[in-house]
mmCIF file of C-alpha atoms in Angstrom:
data_model
loop_
_atom_site.group_PDB
_atom_site.id
_atom_site.type_symbol
_atom_site.label_atom_id
_atom_site.label_comp_id
_atom_site.label_asym_id
_atom_site.label_seq_id
_atom_site.Cartn_x
_atom_site.Cartn_y
_atom_site.Cartn_z
ATOM 1 C CA UNK A 1 -30.787 2.963 -20.909
ATOM 2 C CA UNK A 2 -29.838 0.583 -18.142
ATOM 3 C CA UNK A 3 -32.383 -0.749 -15.725
ATOM 4 C CA UNK A 4 -31.414 -2.379 -12.365
ATOM 5 C CA UNK A 5 -34.225 -4.640 -11.105
ATOM 6 C CA UNK A 6 -34.687 -7.075 -8.273
ATOM 7 C CA UNK A 7 -37.022 -8.000 -5.439
ATOM 8 C CA UNK A 8 -37.228 -5.789 -2.393
ATOM 9 C CA UNK A 9 -34.124 -5.894 -0.265
ATOM 10 C CA UNK A 10 -31.930 -7.444 -2.920
ATOM 11 C CA UNK A 11 -29.474 -4.439 -2.892
ATOM 12 C CA UNK A 12 -30.637 -2.401 -5.862
ATOM 13 C CA UNK A 13 -30.258 0.958 -4.078
ATOM 14 C CA UNK A 14 -26.992 -0.110 -2.437
ATOM 15 C CA UNK A 15 -25.527 -0.885 -5.859
ATOM 16 C CA UNK A 16 -26.801 2.185 -7.629
ATOM 17 C CA UNK A 17 -26.599 4.897 -4.983
ATOM 18 C CA UNK A 18 -23.901 3.688 -2.532
ATOM 19 C CA UNK A 19 -21.602 2.123 -5.001
ATOM 20 C CA UNK A 20 -21.871 3.489 -8.519
ATOM 21 C CA UNK A 21 -23.062 6.937 -7.755
ATOM 22 C CA UNK A 22 -20.771 7.285 -4.815
ATOM 23 C CA UNK A 23 -17.768 6.291 -6.912
ATOM 24 C CA UNK A 24 -18.684 8.638 -9.782
ATOM 25 C CA UNK A 25 -19.039 11.636 -7.402
ATOM 26 C CA UNK A 26 -15.880 10.744 -5.519
ATOM 27 C CA UNK A 27 -13.908 10.754 -8.712
ATOM 28 C CA UNK A 28 -15.545 14.004 -9.812
ATOM 29 C CA UNK A 29 -14.631 15.747 -6.543
ATOM 30 C CA UNK A 30 -11.036 14.628 -6.820
ATOM 31 C CA UNK A 31 -10.637 16.689 -10.062
ATOM 32 C CA UNK A 32 -10.874 19.907 -7.958
ATOM 33 C CA UNK A 33 -8.108 21.479 -6.049
ATOM 34 C CA UNK A 34 -7.604 20.711 -2.381
ATOM 35 C CA UNK A 35 -8.990 24.218 -1.572
ATOM 36 C CA UNK A 36 -12.148 23.600 -3.483
ATOM 37 C CA UNK A 37 -12.741 20.154 -2.115
ATOM 38 C CA UNK A 38 -13.092 21.475 1.387
ATOM 39 C CA UNK A 39 -16.453 23.064 0.312
ATOM 40 C CA UNK A 40 -17.883 20.016 -1.357
ATOM 41 C CA UNK A 41 -19.638 17.045 0.069
ATOM 42 C CA UNK A 42 -17.322 14.089 0.283
ATOM 43 C CA UNK A 43 -18.486 10.470 -0.182
ATOM 44 C CA UNK A 44 -16.736 7.466 1.250
ATOM 45 C CA UNK A 45 -15.079 5.063 -1.240
ATOM 46 C CA UNK A 46 -17.274 2.134 -1.886
ATOM 47 C CA UNK A 47 -16.098 -1.303 -0.700
ATOM 48 C CA UNK A 48 -15.322 -2.705 -4.094
ATOM 49 C CA UNK A 49 -12.201 -4.108 -5.734
ATOM 50 C CA UNK A 50 -12.356 -2.174 -8.943
ATOM 51 C CA UNK A 51 -14.830 0.079 -10.963
ATOM 52 C CA UNK A 52 -13.852 1.270 -14.296
ATOM 53 C CA UNK A 53 -15.516 3.928 -16.676
ATOM 54 C CA UNK A 54 -17.720 5.618 -14.187
ATOM 55 C CA UNK A 55 -18.372 9.220 -15.155
ATOM 56 C CA UNK A 56 -19.654 11.923 -12.812
ATOM 57 C CA UNK A 57 -23.283 11.150 -11.981
ATOM 58 C CA UNK A 58 -26.557 12.820 -10.874
ATOM 59 C CA UNK A 59 -28.797 10.821 -8.549
ATOM 60 C CA UNK A 60 -32.520 11.358 -7.746
ATOM 61 C CA UNK A 61 -33.500 9.208 -4.774
ATOM 62 C CA UNK A 62 -36.982 7.977 -3.949
ATOM 63 C CA UNK A 63 -37.668 10.544 -1.199
ATOM 64 C CA UNK A 64 -40.502 13.064 -1.532
ATOM 65 C CA UNK A 65 -38.790 16.397 -2.267
ATOM 66 C CA UNK A 66 -40.574 19.707 -2.250
ATOM 67 C CA UNK A 67 -42.262 20.075 -5.559
ATOM 68 C CA UNK A 68 -44.383 22.748 -7.115
ATOM 69 C CA UNK A 69 -46.366 23.151 -10.222
ATOM 70 C CA UNK A 70 -43.269 24.452 -11.910
ATOM 71 C CA UNK A 71 -41.003 21.538 -10.816
ATOM 72 C CA UNK A 72 -39.274 19.567 -13.625
ATOM 73 C CA UNK A 73 -36.485 16.994 -13.685
ATOM 74 C CA UNK A 74 -34.174 20.052 -14.534
ATOM 75 C CA UNK A 75 -35.118 22.058 -11.584
ATOM 76 C CA UNK A 76 -35.105 19.106 -9.117
ATOM 77 C CA UNK A 77 -31.566 18.103 -10.191
ATOM 78 C CA UNK A 78 -30.435 21.755 -10.510
ATOM 79 C CA UNK A 79 -29.348 21.093 -14.023
ATOM 80 C CA UNK A 80 -31.662 23.970 -15.198
ATOM 81 C CA UNK A 81 -29.559 26.355 -13.200
ATOM 82 C CA UNK A 82 -26.391 25.262 -14.872
ATOM 83 C CA UNK A 83 -27.918 25.070 -18.322
ATOM 84 C CA UNK A 84 -29.105 28.654 -18.283
ATOM 85 C CA UNK A 85 -25.658 29.816 -17.360
ATOM 86 C CA UNK A 86 -24.174 27.760 -20.189
ATOM 87 C CA UNK A 87 -26.639 29.103 -22.836
ATOM 88 C CA UNK A 88 -26.242 32.702 -21.677
ATOM 89 C CA UNK A 89 -22.397 32.477 -21.951
ATOM 90 C CA UNK A 90 -21.735 30.013 -24.775
ATOM 91 C CA UNK A 91 -24.713 29.815 -27.000
ATOM 92 C CA UNK A 92 -24.924 31.424 -30.466
ATOM 93 C CA UNK A 93 -27.885 33.814 -31.084
ATOM 94 C CA UNK A 94 -29.711 32.991 -34.253
ATOM 95 C CA UNK A 95 -32.299 35.307 -35.859
ATOM 96 C CA UNK A 96 -35.754 33.576 -35.987
ATOM 97 C CA UNK A 97 -36.554 35.589 -39.042
ATOM 98 C CA UNK A 98 -33.761 34.784 -41.449
ATOM 99 C CA UNK A 99 -32.039 31.900 -39.505
ATOM 100 C CA UNK A 100 -28.599 33.640 -39.490
ATOM 101 C CA UNK A 101 -26.266 33.958 -36.532
ATOM 102 C CA UNK A 102 -26.378 37.381 -34.808
ATOM 103 C CA UNK A 103 -23.350 39.004 -33.228
ATOM 104 C CA UNK A 104 -21.907 42.392 -32.292
ATOM 105 C CA UNK A 105 -19.603 43.716 -35.095
ATOM 106 C CA UNK A 106 -16.644 45.799 -34.047
ATOM 107 C CA UNK A 107 -14.667 48.340 -36.067
ATOM 108 C CA UNK A 108 -11.512 46.129 -36.098
ATOM 109 C CA UNK A 109 -13.623 43.184 -37.074
ATOM 110 C CA UNK A 110 -15.128 44.974 -40.060
ATOM 111 C CA UNK A 111 -11.727 46.236 -41.174
ATOM 112 C CA UNK A 112 -10.212 42.691 -40.839
ATOM 113 C CA UNK A 113 -13.110 41.409 -43.037
ATOM 114 C CA UNK A 114 -12.621 44.039 -45.658
ATOM 115 C CA UNK A 115 -8.908 43.514 -45.869
ATOM 116 C CA UNK A 116 -9.352 39.764 -46.284
ATOM 117 C CA UNK A 117 -11.077 40.379 -49.667
ATOM 118 C CA UNK A 118 -9.124 39.947 -52.920
ATOM 119 C CA UNK A 119 -6.933 42.664 -54.292
ATOM 120 C CA UNK A 120 -8.474 45.329 -56.584
ATOM 121 C CA UNK A 121 -11.818 44.930 -54.945
ATOM 122 C CA UNK A 122 -13.806 48.146 -55.032
ATOM 123 C CA UNK A 123 -14.933 49.166 -51.530
ATOM 124 C CA UNK A 124 -17.490 51.712 -50.431
ATOM 125 C CA UNK A 125 -17.905 52.251 -46.711
ATOM 126 C CA UNK A 126 -21.325 53.867 -46.205
ATOM 127 C CA UNK A 127 -24.025 54.538 -43.654
ATOM 128 C CA UNK A 128 -27.755 55.376 -43.804
ATOM 129 C CA UNK A 129 -29.274 58.716 -42.881
ATOM 130 C CA UNK A 130 -32.804 59.938 -43.026
ATOM 131 C CA UNK A 131 -33.283 63.065 -45.147
ATOM 132 C CA UNK A 132 -36.341 65.087 -46.010
ATOM 133 C CA UNK A 133 -37.933 63.683 -49.160
ATOM 134 C CA UNK A 134 -38.760 67.232 -50.273
ATOM 135 C CA UNK A 135 -35.027 67.791 -50.940
ATOM 136 C CA UNK A 136 -33.885 67.638 -54.602
ATOM 137 C CA UNK A 137 -30.476 66.344 -55.518
ATOM 138 C CA UNK A 138 -28.846 69.712 -55.286
ATOM 139 C CA UNK A 139 -30.476 70.460 -51.946
ATOM 140 C CA UNK A 140 -29.569 67.088 -50.610
ATOM 141 C CA UNK A 141 -25.939 67.571 -51.663
ATOM 142 C CA UNK A 142 -25.927 70.922 -49.709
ATOM 143 C CA UNK A 143 -27.559 69.322 -46.643
ATOM 144 C CA UNK A 144 -24.886 66.580 -46.560
ATOM 145 C CA UNK A 145 -22.102 69.000 -47.249
ATOM 146 C CA UNK A 146 -23.101 70.929 -44.202
ATOM 147 C CA UNK A 147 -22.438 67.769 -42.140
ATOM 148 C CA UNK A 148 -19.120 67.155 -43.894
ATOM 149 C CA UNK A 149 -19.995 64.507 -46.581
ATOM 150 C CA UNK A 150 -20.000 64.971 -50.245
ATOM 151 C CA UNK A 151 -20.900 61.569 -51.811
ATOM 152 C CA UNK A 152 -24.246 59.656 -51.941
ATOM 153 C CA UNK A 153 -24.257 56.040 -52.974
ATOM 154 C CA UNK A 154 -27.985 55.550 -53.243
ATOM 155 C CA UNK A 155 -31.327 57.183 -52.225
ATOM 156 C CA UNK A 156 -34.687 55.555 -51.620
ATOM 157 C CA UNK A 157 -37.348 57.893 -50.328
ATOM 158 C CA UNK A 158 -36.036 59.504 -47.159
ATOM 159 C CA UNK A 159 -33.224 56.928 -46.766
ATOM 160 C CA UNK A 160 -29.842 58.086 -48.040
ATOM 161 C CA UNK A 161 -26.790 55.889 -48.148
ATOM 162 C CA UNK A 162 -23.934 58.294 -47.607
ATOM 163 C CA UNK A 163 -20.305 57.380 -48.589
ATOM 164 C CA UNK A 164 -17.863 57.678 -45.732
ATOM 165 C CA UNK A 165 -14.983 56.584 -47.876
ATOM 166 C CA UNK A 166 -14.229 54.603 -51.007
ATOM 167 C CA UNK A 167 -11.103 52.743 -52.018
ATOM 168 C CA UNK A 168 -9.622 49.915 -53.965
ATOM 169 C CA UNK A 169 -7.952 47.143 -52.007
ATOM 170 C CA UNK A 170 -4.243 46.549 -52.510
ATOM 171 C CA UNK A 171 -1.239 45.373 -50.576
ATOM 172 C CA UNK A 172 -0.476 48.759 -49.344
ATOM 173 C CA UNK A 173 -3.956 49.896 -48.460
ATOM 174 C CA UNK A 174 -4.126 52.485 -45.754
ATOM 175 C CA UNK A 175 -5.688 50.535 -42.789
ATOM 176 C CA UNK A 176 -5.813 53.647 -40.539
ATOM 177 C CA UNK A 177 -7.819 55.430 -43.161
ATOM 178 C CA UNK A 178 -10.182 52.386 -43.425
ATOM 179 C CA UNK A 179 -10.569 52.202 -39.642
ATOM 180 C CA UNK A 180 -11.438 55.872 -39.559
ATOM 181 C CA UNK A 181 -13.997 55.479 -42.249
ATOM 182 C CA UNK A 182 -15.677 52.583 -40.519
ATOM 183 C CA UNK A 183 -15.640 54.461 -37.120
ATOM 184 C CA UNK A 184 -17.353 57.374 -38.828
ATOM 185 C CA UNK A 185 -19.973 55.224 -40.585
ATOM 186 C CA UNK A 186 -20.719 53.443 -37.263
ATOM 187 C CA UNK A 187 -21.015 56.714 -35.457
ATOM 188 C CA UNK A 188 -23.233 58.658 -38.023
ATOM 189 C CA UNK A 189 -25.163 55.412 -38.791
ATOM 190 C CA UNK A 190 -26.143 54.946 -35.115
ATOM 191 C CA UNK A 191 -24.093 51.806 -34.687
ATOM 192 C CA UNK A 192 -24.604 50.396 -38.312
ATOM 193 C CA UNK A 193 -22.800 50.667 -41.378
ATOM 194 C CA UNK A 194 -22.903 49.254 -44.903
ATOM 195 C CA UNK A 195 -19.973 47.979 -46.898
ATOM 196 C CA UNK A 196 -20.286 47.582 -50.698
ATOM 197 C CA UNK A 197 -17.827 45.129 -52.204
ATOM 198 C CA UNK A 198 -17.947 45.207 -55.962
ATOM 199 C CA UNK A 199 -21.623 46.041 -55.830
ATOM 200 C CA UNK A 200 -22.326 43.515 -53.152
ATOM 201 C CA UNK A 201 -24.011 45.148 -50.111
ATOM 202 C CA UNK A 202 -22.984 43.891 -46.632
ATOM 203 C CA UNK A 203 -24.528 45.223 -43.408
ATOM 204 C CA UNK A 204 -22.752 45.471 -40.039
ATOM 205 C CA UNK A 205 -23.854 46.581 -36.609
ATOM 206 C CA UNK A 206 -22.188 47.287 -33.418
ATOM 207 C CA UNK A 207 -25.484 46.523 -31.632
ATOM 208 C CA UNK A 208 -26.938 42.985 -31.200
ATOM 209 C CA UNK A 209 -29.092 43.168 -34.291
ATOM 210 C CA UNK A 210 -29.682 41.012 -37.431
ATOM 211 C CA UNK A 211 -28.251 42.831 -40.356
ATOM 212 C CA UNK A 212 -30.503 40.803 -42.679
ATOM 213 C CA UNK A 213 -33.949 41.881 -41.423
ATOM 214 C CA UNK A 214 -32.890 44.679 -39.050
ATOM 215 C CA UNK A 215 -34.279 42.999 -35.974
ATOM 216 C CA UNK A 216 -32.842 43.895 -32.610
ATOM 217 C CA UNK A 217 -32.258 41.529 -29.709
ATOM 218 C CA UNK A 218 -31.552 41.720 -25.956
ATOM 219 C CA UNK A 219 -28.099 40.611 -24.795
ATOM 220 C CA UNK A 220 -28.360 36.955 -23.595
ATOM 221 C CA UNK A 221 -28.522 36.513 -19.826
ATOM 222 C CA UNK A 222 -29.504 33.548 -17.510
ATOM 223 C CA UNK A 223 -32.937 34.918 -16.874
ATOM 224 C CA UNK A 224 -33.832 34.603 -20.698
ATOM 225 C CA UNK A 225 -33.393 30.726 -20.323
ATOM 226 C CA UNK A 226 -35.552 30.329 -17.141
ATOM 227 C CA UNK A 227 -39.292 29.666 -17.339
ATOM 228 C CA UNK A 228 -39.453 30.845 -13.732
ATOM 229 C CA UNK A 229 -38.443 34.314 -14.737
ATOM 230 C CA UNK A 230 -40.990 36.729 -16.328
ATOM 231 C CA UNK A 231 -38.192 37.570 -18.828
ATOM 232 C CA UNK A 232 -37.702 33.940 -20.085
ATOM 233 C CA UNK A 233 -41.281 32.630 -19.505
ATOM 234 C CA UNK A 234 -43.518 31.877 -22.427
ATOM 235 C CA UNK A 235 -46.087 34.564 -22.994
ATOM 236 C CA UNK A 236 -48.820 31.935 -23.590
ATOM 237 C CA UNK A 237 -48.289 29.562 -20.645
ATOM 238 C CA UNK A 238 -46.343 31.922 -18.370
ATOM 239 C CA UNK A 239 -43.860 29.245 -17.694
ATOM 240 C CA UNK A 240 -46.144 26.484 -16.672
ATOM 241 C CA UNK A 241 -45.819 24.480 -19.879
ATOM 242 C CA UNK A 242 -49.567 24.141 -20.408
ATOM 243 C CA UNK A 243 -52.653 26.321 -20.907
ATOM 244 C CA UNK A 244 -55.858 25.698 -19.236
ATOM 245 C CA UNK A 245 -58.830 26.206 -21.522
ATOM 246 C CA UNK A 246 -62.516 25.480 -21.868
ATOM 247 C CA UNK A 247 -63.718 23.398 -24.779
ATOM 248 C CA UNK A 248 -66.731 25.079 -26.503
#
C-alpha cells in the first residue's frame, strides 16, 4: 500500500488524480481501437517528462456520491458489475457437498473419456430406471424386454441399472456403436448415465448436476453474483450484509 501525505494545498490530489491516474487511464484507453476510443472519456496527457510502470487505474475522489445502505466499494467503483460478469462466464462451479467441479457432460466428451482408457478395459454403459419392487427377476426381465433392453447390471430396491451396451476396449473399437450406446443411456436415463470401467462406477450427466451427490444446480448467470438481486442475495441478510436482532 502506498500513501501520499502532505499539508493542505501541497499538490497531493494533483499528483494522484491529475498525473498518475490520468496517465494510467490514458494508456488504457489507447489500447482500444480508434472506433472504440470515440465512445470513451479521454484524459489529457499530464505535463511530465516521463512516467513508467503505471497500470490502468481506478480512482475514487473525495466528493459525496449518492450512496445507499447497499453501497460498497465494489458498487461505487462499478467493479461489482464487471466481477459478476466474469464469474458467470469464467468461474468453475464446485459442489458444496463433495467439493468437486460440476460441469455438463456431452456424449462426445463421455466417448472421448472412455476411449482414453487402457486397452482391454471392460466397459459397461448403463443408465438407471425405476421399476416396481414387486417384480421378481423374471418379471423384471420381461418388463425391460418390452422396452428393448435385455441386460441388468444391478438392482437396489426400485432402482435398476440397465445395460445399454458392453464392450472391451481395443484399437479397433467401434466408436459409432459406443456413441449410440451413450446417447441411449442419456436419453433413457433422463440426462444421466453410468459407465463401469473394470467394476469402477463413474457417473455422467448432461445436466448441471453433481454426479457424486446427485445435487442439481442452476446455470451460472450474473444475477447469481449480485447481492442486489433476489437471486443472488443471501437468504439471511437479504443482501445487506448484516442482520438486525434483539439481544434477549
